[in-house]
CSV table of N, CA and C in Angstrom, one decimal:
chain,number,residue,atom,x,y,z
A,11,UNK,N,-2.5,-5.3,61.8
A,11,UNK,CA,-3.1,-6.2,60.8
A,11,UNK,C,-2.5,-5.7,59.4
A,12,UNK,N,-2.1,-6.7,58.8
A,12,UNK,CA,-1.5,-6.2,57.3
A,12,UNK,C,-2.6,-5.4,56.3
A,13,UNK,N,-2.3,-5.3,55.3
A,13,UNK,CA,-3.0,-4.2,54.4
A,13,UNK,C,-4.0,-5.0,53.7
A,14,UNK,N,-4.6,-4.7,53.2
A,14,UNK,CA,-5.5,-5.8,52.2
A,14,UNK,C,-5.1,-5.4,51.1
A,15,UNK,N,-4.5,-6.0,50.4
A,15,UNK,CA,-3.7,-5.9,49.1
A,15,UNK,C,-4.4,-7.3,48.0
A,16,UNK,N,-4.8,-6.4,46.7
A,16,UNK,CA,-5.4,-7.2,45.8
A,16,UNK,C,-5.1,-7.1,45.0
A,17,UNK,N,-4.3,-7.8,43.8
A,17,UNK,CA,-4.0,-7.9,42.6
A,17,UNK,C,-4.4,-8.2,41.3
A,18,UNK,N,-4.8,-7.5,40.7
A,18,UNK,CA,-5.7,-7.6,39.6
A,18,UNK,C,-5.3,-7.8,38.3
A,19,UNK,N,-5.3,-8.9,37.4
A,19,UNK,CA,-4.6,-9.0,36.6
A,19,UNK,C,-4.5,-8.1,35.3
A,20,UNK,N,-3.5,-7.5,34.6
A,20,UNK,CA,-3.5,-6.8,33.4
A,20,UNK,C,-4.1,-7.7,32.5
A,21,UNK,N,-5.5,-7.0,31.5
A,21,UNK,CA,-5.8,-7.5,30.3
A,21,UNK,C,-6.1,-6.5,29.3
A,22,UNK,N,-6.0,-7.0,28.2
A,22,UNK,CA,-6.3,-5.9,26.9
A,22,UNK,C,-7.5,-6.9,26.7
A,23,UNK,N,-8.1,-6.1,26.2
A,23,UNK,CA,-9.7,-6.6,25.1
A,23,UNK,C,-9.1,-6.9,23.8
A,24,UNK,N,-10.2,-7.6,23.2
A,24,UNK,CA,-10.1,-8.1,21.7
A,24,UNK,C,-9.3,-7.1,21.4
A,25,UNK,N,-8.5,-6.9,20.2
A,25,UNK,CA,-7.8,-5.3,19.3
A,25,UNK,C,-9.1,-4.8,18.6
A,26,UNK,N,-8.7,-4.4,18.6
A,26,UNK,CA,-9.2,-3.0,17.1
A,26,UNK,C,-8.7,-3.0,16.0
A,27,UNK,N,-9.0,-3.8,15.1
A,27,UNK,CA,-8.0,-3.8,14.1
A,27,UNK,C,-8.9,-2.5,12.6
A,28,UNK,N,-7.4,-2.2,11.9
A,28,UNK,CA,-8.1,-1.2,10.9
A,28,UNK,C,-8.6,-2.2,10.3
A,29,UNK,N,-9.2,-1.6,9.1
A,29,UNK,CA,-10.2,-2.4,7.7
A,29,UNK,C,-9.2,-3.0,7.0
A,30,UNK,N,-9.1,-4.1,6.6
A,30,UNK,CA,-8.7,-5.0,6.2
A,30,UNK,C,-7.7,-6.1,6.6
A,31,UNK,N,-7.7,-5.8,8.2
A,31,UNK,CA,-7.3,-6.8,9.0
A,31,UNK,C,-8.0,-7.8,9.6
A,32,UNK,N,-7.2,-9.2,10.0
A,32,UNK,CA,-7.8,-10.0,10.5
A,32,UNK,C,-6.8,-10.9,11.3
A,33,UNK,N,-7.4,-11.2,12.5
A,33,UNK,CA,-6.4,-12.3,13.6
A,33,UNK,C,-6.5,-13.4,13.1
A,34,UNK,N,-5.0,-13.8,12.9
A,34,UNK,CA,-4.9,-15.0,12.0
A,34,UNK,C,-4.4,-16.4,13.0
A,35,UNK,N,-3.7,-15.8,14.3
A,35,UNK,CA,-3.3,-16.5,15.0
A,35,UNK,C,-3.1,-16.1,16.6
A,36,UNK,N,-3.8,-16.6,17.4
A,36,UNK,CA,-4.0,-16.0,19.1
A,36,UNK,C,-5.5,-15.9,19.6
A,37,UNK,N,-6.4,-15.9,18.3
A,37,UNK,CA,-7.4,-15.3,19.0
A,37,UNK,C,-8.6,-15.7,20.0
A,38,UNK,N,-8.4,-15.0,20.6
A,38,UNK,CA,-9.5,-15.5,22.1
A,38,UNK,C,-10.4,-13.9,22.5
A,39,UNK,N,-11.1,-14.0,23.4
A,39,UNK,CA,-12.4,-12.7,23.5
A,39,UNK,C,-11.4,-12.1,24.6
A,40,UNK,N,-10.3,-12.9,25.2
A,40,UNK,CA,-9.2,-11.8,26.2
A,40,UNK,C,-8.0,-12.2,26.3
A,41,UNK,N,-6.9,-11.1,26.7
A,41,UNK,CA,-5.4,-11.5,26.7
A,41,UNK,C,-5.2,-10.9,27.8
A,42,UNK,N,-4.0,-11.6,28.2
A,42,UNK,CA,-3.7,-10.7,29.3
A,42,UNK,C,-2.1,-10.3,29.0
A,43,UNK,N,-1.8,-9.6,29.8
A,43,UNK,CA,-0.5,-8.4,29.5
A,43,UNK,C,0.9,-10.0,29.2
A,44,UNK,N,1.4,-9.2,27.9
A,44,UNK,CA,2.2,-10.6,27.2
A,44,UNK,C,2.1,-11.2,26.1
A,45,UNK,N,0.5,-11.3,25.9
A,45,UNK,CA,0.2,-11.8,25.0
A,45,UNK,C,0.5,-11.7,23.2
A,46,UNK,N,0.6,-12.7,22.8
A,46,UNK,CA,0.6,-12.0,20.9
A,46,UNK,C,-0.2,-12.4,20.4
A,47,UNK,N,-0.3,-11.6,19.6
A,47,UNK,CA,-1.4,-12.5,18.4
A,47,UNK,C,-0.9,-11.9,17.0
A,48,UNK,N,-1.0,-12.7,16.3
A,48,UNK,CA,-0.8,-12.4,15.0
A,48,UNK,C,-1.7,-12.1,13.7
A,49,UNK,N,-1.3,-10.7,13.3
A,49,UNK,CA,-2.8,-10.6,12.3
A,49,UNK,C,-2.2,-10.2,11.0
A,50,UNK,N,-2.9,-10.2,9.9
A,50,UNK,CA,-3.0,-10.4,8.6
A,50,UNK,C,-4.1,-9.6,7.9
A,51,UNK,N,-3.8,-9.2,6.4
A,51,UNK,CA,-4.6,-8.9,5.6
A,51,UNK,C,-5.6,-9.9,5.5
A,52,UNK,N,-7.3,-9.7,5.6
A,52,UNK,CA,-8.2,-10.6,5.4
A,52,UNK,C,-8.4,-10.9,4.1
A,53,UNK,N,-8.3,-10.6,3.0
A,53,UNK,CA,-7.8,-10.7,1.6
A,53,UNK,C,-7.1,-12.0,1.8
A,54,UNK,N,-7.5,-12.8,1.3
A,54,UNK,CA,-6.2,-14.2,0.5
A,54,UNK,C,-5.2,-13.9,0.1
A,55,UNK,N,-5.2,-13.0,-0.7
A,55,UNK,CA,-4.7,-12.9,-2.0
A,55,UNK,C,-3.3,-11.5,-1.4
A,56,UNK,N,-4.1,-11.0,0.2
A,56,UNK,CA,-2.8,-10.1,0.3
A,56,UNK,C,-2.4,-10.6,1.5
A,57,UNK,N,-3.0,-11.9,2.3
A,57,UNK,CA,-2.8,-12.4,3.5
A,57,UNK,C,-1.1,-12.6,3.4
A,58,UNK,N,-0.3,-12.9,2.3
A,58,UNK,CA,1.4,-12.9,2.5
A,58,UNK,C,1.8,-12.1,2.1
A,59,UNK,N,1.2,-10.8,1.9
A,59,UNK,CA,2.0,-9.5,1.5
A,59,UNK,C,2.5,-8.9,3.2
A,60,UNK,N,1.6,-9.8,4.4
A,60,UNK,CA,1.7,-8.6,5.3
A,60,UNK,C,1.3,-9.2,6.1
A,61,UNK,N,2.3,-9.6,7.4
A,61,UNK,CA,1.9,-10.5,8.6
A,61,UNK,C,2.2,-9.6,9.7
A,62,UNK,N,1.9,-9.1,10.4
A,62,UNK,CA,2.2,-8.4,11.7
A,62,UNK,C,2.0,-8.7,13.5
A,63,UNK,N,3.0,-9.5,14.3
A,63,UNK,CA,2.4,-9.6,15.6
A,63,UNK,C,2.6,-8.2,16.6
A,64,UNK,N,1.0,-8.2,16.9
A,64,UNK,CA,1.6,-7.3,17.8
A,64,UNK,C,1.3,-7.7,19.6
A,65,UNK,N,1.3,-6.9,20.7
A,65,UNK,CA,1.5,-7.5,21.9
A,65,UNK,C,0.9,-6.9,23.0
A,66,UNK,N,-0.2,-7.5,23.6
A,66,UNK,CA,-0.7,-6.8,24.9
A,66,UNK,C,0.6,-6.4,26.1
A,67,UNK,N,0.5,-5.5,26.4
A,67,UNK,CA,1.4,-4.7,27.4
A,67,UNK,C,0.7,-3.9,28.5
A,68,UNK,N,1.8,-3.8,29.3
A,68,UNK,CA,1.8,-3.4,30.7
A,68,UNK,C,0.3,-2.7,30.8
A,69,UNK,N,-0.2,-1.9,30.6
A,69,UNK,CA,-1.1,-0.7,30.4
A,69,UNK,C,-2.1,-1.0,30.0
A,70,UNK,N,-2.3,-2.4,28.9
A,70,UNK,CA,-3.7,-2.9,29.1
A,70,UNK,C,-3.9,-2.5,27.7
A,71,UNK,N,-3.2,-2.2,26.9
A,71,UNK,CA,-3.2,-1.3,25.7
A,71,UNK,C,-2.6,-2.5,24.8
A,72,UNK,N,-2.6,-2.7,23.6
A,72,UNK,CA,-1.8,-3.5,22.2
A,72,UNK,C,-0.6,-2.8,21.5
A,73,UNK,N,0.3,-3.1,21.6
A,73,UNK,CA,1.3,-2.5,20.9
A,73,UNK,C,1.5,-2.8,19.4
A,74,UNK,N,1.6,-2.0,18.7
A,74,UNK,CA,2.0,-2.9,17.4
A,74,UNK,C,1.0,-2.1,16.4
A,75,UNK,N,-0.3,-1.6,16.8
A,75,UNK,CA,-1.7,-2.0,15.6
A,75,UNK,C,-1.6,-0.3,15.0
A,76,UNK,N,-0.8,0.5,16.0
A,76,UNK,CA,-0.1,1.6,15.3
A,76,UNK,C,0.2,1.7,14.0
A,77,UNK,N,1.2,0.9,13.9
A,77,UNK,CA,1.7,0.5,12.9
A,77,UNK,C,1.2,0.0,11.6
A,78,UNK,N,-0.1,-0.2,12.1
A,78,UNK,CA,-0.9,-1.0,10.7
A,78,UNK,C,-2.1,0.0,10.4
A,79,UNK,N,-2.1,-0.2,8.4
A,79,UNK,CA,-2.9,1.5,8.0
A,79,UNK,C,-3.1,0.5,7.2
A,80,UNK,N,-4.8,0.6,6.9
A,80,UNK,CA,-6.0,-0.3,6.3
A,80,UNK,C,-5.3,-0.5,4.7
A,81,UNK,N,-4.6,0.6,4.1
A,81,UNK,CA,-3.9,0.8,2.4
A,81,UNK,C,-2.6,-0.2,2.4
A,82,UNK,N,-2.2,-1.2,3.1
A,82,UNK,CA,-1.5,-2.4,3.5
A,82,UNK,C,-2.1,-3.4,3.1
A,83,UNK,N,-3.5,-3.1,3.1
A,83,UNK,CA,-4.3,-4.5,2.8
A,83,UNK,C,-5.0,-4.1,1.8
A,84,UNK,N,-4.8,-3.1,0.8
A,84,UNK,CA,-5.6,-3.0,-0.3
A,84,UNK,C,-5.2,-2.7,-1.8
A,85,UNK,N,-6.3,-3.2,-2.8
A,85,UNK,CA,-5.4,-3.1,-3.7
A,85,UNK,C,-5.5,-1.9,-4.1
A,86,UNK,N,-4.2,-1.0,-4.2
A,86,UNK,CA,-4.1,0.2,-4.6
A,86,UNK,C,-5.1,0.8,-5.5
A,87,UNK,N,-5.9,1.7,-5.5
A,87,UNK,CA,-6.9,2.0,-6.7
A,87,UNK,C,-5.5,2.9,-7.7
A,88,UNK,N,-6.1,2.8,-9.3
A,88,UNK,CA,-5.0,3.2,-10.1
A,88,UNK,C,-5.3,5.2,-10.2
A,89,UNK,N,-3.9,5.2,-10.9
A,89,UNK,CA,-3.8,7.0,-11.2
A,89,UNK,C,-5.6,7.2,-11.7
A,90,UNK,N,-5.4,8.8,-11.9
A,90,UNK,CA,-7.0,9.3,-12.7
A,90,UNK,C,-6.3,9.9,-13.9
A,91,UNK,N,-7.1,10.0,-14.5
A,91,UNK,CA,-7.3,10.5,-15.8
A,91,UNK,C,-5.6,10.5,-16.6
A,92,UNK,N,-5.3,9.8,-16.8
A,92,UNK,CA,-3.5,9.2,-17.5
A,92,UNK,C,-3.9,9.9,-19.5
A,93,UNK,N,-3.8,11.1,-19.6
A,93,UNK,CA,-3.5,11.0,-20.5
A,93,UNK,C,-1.9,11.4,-21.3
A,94,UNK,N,-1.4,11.6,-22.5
A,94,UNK,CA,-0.3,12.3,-22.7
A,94,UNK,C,-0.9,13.4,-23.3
A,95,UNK,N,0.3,14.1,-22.9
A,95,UNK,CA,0.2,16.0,-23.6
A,95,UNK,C,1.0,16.0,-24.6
A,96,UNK,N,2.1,15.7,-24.7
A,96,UNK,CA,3.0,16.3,-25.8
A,96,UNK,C,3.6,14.5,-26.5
A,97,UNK,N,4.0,14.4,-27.1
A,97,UNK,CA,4.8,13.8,-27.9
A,97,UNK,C,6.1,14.1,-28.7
A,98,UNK,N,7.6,13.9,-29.1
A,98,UNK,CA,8.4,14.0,-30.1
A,98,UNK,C,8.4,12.8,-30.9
A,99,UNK,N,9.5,12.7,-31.5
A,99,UNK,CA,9.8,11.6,-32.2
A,99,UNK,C,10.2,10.5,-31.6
A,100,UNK,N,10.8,11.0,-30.4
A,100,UNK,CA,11.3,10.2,-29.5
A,100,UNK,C,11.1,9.6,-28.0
A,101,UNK,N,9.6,10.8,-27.7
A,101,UNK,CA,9.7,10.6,-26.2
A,101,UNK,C,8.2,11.6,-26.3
A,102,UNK,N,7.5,10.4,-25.0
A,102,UNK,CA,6.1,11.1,-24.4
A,102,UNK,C,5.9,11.7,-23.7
A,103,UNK,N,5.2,13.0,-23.1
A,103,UNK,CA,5.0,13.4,-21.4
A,103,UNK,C,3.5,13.0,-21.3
A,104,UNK,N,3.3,11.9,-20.4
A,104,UNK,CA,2.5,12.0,-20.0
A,104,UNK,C,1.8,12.3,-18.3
A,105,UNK,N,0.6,12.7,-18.0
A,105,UNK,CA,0.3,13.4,-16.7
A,105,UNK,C,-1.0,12.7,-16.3
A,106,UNK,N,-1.5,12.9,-15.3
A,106,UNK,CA,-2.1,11.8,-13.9
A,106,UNK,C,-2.3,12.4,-12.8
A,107,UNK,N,-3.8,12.2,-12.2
A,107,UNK,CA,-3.9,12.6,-11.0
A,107,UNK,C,-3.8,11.2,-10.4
A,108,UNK,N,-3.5,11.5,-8.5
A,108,UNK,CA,-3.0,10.8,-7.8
A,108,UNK,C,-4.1,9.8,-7.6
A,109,UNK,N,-4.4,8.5,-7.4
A,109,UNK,CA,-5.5,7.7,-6.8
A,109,UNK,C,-6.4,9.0,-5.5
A,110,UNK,N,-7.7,8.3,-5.9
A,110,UNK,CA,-8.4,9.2,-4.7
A,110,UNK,C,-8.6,8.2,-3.4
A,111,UNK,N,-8.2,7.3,-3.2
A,111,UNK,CA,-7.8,6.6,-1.7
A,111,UNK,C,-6.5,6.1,-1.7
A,112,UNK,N,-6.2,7.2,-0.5
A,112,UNK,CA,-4.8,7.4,0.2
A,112,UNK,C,-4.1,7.7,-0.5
A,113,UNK,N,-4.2,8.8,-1.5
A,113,UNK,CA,-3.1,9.3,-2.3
A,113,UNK,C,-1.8,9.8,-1.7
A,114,UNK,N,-1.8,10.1,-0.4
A,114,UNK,CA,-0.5,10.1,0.4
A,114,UNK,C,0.6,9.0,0.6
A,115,UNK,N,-0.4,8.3,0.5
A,115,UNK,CA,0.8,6.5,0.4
A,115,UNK,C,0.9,6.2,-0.6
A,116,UNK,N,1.1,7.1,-1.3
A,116,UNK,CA,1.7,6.3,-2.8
A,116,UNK,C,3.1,6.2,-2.5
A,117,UNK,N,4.0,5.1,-2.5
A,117,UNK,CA,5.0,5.3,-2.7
A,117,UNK,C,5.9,6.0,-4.0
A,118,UNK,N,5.6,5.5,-4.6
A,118,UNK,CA,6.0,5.8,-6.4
A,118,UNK,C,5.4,5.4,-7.7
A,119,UNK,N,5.5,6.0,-8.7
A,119,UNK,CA,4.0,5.5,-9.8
A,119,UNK,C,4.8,4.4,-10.8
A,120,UNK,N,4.8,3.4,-11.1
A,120,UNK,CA,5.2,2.9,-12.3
A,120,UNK,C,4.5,2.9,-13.3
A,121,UNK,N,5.9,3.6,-14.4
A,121,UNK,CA,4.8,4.3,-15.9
A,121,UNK,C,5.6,3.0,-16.8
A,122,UNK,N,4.7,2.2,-17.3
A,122,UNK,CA,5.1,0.9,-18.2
A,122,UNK,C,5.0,1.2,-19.4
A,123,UNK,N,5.7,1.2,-20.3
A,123,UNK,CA,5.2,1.4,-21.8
A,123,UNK,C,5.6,0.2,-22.7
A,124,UNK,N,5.0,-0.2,-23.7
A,124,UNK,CA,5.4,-1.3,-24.5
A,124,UNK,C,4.7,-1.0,-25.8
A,125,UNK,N,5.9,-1.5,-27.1
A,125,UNK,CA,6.1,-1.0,-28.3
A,125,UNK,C,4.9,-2.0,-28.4
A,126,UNK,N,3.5,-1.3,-29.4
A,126,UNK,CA,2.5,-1.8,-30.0
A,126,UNK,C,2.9,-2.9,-31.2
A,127,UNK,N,3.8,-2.8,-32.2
A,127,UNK,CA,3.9,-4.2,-32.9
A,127,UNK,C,5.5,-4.5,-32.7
A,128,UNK,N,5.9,-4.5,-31.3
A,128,UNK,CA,7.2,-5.2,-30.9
A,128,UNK,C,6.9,-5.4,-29.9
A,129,UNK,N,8.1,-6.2,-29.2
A,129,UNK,CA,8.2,-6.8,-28.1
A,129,UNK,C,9.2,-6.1,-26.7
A,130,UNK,N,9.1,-4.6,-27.4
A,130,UNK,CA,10.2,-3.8,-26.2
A,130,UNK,C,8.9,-3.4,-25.1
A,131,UNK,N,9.3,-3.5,-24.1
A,131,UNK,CA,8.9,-3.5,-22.8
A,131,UNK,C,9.6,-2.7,-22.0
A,132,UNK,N,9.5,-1.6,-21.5
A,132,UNK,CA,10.4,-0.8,-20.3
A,132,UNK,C,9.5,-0.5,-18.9
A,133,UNK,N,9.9,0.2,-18.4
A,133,UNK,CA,9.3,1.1,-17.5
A,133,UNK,C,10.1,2.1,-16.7
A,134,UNK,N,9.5,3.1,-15.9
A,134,UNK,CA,10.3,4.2,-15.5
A,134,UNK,C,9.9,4.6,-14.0
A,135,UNK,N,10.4,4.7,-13.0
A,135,UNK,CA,9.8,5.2,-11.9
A,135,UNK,C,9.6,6.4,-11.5
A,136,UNK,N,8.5,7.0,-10.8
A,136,UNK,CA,8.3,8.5,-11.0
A,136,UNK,C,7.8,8.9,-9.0
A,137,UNK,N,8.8,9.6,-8.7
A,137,UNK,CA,8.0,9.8,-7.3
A,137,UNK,C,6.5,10.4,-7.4
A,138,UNK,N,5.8,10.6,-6.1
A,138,UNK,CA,4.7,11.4,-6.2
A,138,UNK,C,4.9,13.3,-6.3
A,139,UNK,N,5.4,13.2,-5.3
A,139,UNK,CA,5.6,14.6,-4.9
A,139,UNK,C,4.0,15.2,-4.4
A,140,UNK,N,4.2,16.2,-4.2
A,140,UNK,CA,3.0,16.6,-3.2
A,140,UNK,C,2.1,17.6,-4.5
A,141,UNK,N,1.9,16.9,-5.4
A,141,UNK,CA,1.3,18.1,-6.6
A,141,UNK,C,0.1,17.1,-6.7
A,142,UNK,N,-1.3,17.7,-7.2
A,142,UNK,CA,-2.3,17.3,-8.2
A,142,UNK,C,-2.2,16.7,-8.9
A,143,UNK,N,-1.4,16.7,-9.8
A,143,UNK,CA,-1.1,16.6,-11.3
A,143,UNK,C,0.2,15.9,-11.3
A,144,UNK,N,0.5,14.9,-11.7
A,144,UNK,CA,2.1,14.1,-11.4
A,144,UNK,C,2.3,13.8,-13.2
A,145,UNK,N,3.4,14.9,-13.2
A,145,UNK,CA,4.2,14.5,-14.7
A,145,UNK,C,4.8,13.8,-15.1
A,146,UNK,N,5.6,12.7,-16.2
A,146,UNK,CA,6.8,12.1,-16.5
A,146,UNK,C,6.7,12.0,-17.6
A,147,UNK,N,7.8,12.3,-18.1
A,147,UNK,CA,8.4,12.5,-19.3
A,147,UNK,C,9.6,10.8,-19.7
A,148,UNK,N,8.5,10.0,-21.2
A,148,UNK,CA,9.0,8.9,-21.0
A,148,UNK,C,10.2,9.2,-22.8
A,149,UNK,N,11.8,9.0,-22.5
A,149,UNK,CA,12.2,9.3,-23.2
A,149,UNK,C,12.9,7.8,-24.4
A,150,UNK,N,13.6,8.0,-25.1
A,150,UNK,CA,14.4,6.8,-26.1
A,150,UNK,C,13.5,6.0,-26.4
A,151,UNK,N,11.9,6.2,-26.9
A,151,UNK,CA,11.3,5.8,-27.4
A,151,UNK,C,11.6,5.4,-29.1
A,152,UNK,N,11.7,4.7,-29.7
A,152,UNK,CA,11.6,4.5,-31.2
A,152,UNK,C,11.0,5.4,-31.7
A,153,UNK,N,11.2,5.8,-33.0
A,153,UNK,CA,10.7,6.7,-34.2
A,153,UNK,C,9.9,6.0,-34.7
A,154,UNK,N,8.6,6.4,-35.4
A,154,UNK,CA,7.5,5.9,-36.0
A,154,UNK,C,6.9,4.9,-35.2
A,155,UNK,N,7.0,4.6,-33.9
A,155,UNK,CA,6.6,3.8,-33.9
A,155,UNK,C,5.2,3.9,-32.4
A,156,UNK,N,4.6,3.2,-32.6
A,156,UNK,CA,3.4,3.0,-31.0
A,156,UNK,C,3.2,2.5,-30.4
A,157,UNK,N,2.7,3.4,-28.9
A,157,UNK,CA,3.1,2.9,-27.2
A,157,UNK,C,1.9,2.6,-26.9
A,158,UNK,N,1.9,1.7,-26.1
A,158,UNK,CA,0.8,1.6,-25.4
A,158,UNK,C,1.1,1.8,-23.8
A,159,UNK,N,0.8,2.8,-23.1
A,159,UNK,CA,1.4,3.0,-21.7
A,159,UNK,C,0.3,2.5,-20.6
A,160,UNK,N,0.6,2.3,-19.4
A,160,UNK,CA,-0.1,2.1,-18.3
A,160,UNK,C,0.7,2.5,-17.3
A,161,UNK,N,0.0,3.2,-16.3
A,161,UNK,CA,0.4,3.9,-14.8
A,161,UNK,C,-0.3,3.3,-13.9
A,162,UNK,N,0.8,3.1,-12.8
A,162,UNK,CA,0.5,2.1,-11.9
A,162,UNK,C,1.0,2.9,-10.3
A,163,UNK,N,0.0,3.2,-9.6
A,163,UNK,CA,0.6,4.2,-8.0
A,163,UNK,C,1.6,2.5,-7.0
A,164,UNK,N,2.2,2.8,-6.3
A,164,UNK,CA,2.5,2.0,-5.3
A,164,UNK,C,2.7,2.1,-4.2
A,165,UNK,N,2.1,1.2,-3.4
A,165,UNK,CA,2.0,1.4,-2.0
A,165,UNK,C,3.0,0.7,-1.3
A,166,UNK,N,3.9,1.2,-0.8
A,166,UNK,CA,4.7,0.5,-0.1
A,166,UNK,C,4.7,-1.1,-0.6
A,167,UNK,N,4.9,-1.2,-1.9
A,167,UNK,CA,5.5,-2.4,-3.2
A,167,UNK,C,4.4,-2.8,-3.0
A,168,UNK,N,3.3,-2.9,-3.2
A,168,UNK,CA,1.9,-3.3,-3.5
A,168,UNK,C,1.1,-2.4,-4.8
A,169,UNK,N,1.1,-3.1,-5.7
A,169,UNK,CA,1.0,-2.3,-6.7
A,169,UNK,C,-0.9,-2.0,-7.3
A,170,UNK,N,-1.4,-1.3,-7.9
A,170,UNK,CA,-2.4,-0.9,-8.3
A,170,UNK,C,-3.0,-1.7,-10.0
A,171,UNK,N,-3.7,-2.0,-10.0
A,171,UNK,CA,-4.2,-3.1,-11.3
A,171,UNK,C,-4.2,-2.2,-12.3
């Protein structure tokens, strides 16, 4: 007599998505091995910063959601306490603690400054580096004259208000 042989289909369950995800295209209560689905920031506003499909596979498992870290879908919280320390005639240092969510994913800070009764506008990019305290020194500023600065963390080009 032959063997009794039963084949059972591979499925993955609903995903797991991190916080601020949402299935934007596929979704059903099961998939079976193959499947995609496509998910997104549940945010409107970051739903086209970040589209990701990922894919039930062999194992029953989702491939792809690895890949996705909740600070993708959010708006960056800004630096702490931005003040300057020193001044010249010509140039500011000012210093900044890192955002207190996900301060590891900062990609790089933009330090914006703009002449108070002009219309000059710059900015400077500043890595994080692994310190408390993140310095930059803003230089070829005008004489006599006043800045108004803003520091901005970024997250993998998602920027902080």
């Amino acid at each position: 007599t032959p063997p009794n042989v039963r084949c059972e289909p591979i499925t993955c369950g609903r995903p797991t998505l991190p916080t601020g995800f949402s299935i934007v295209s596929g979704s059903r209560s099961e998939y079976s091995c193959g499947s995609e689905v496509t998910v997104a920031c549940s945010d409107q506003q970051r739903r086209g910063v970040l589209s990701e499909t990922i894919f039930c596979n062999s194992t029953g498992s989702w491939r792809g959601i690895s890949n996705l870290r909740s600070y993708m879908c959010i708006t960056p919280p800004s630096p702490q306490d931005v003040t300057v320390l020193a001044t010249t005639a010509t140039s500011a240092t000012l210093q900044w603690r890192p955002p207190t969510v996900y301060p590891s994913e900062v990609s790089w800070y933009n330090v914006e400054y703009l002449q108070v009764d002009g219309d000059h506008q710059d900015m400077i990019l500043v890595t994080p580096g692994n310190s408390t305290l993140v310095r930059a020194v803003v230089e070829g500023l005008s004489q006599d004259s006043q800045y108004h600065f803003t520091v901005r963390a970024t997250y993998k080009s998602i920027y902080s208000s």
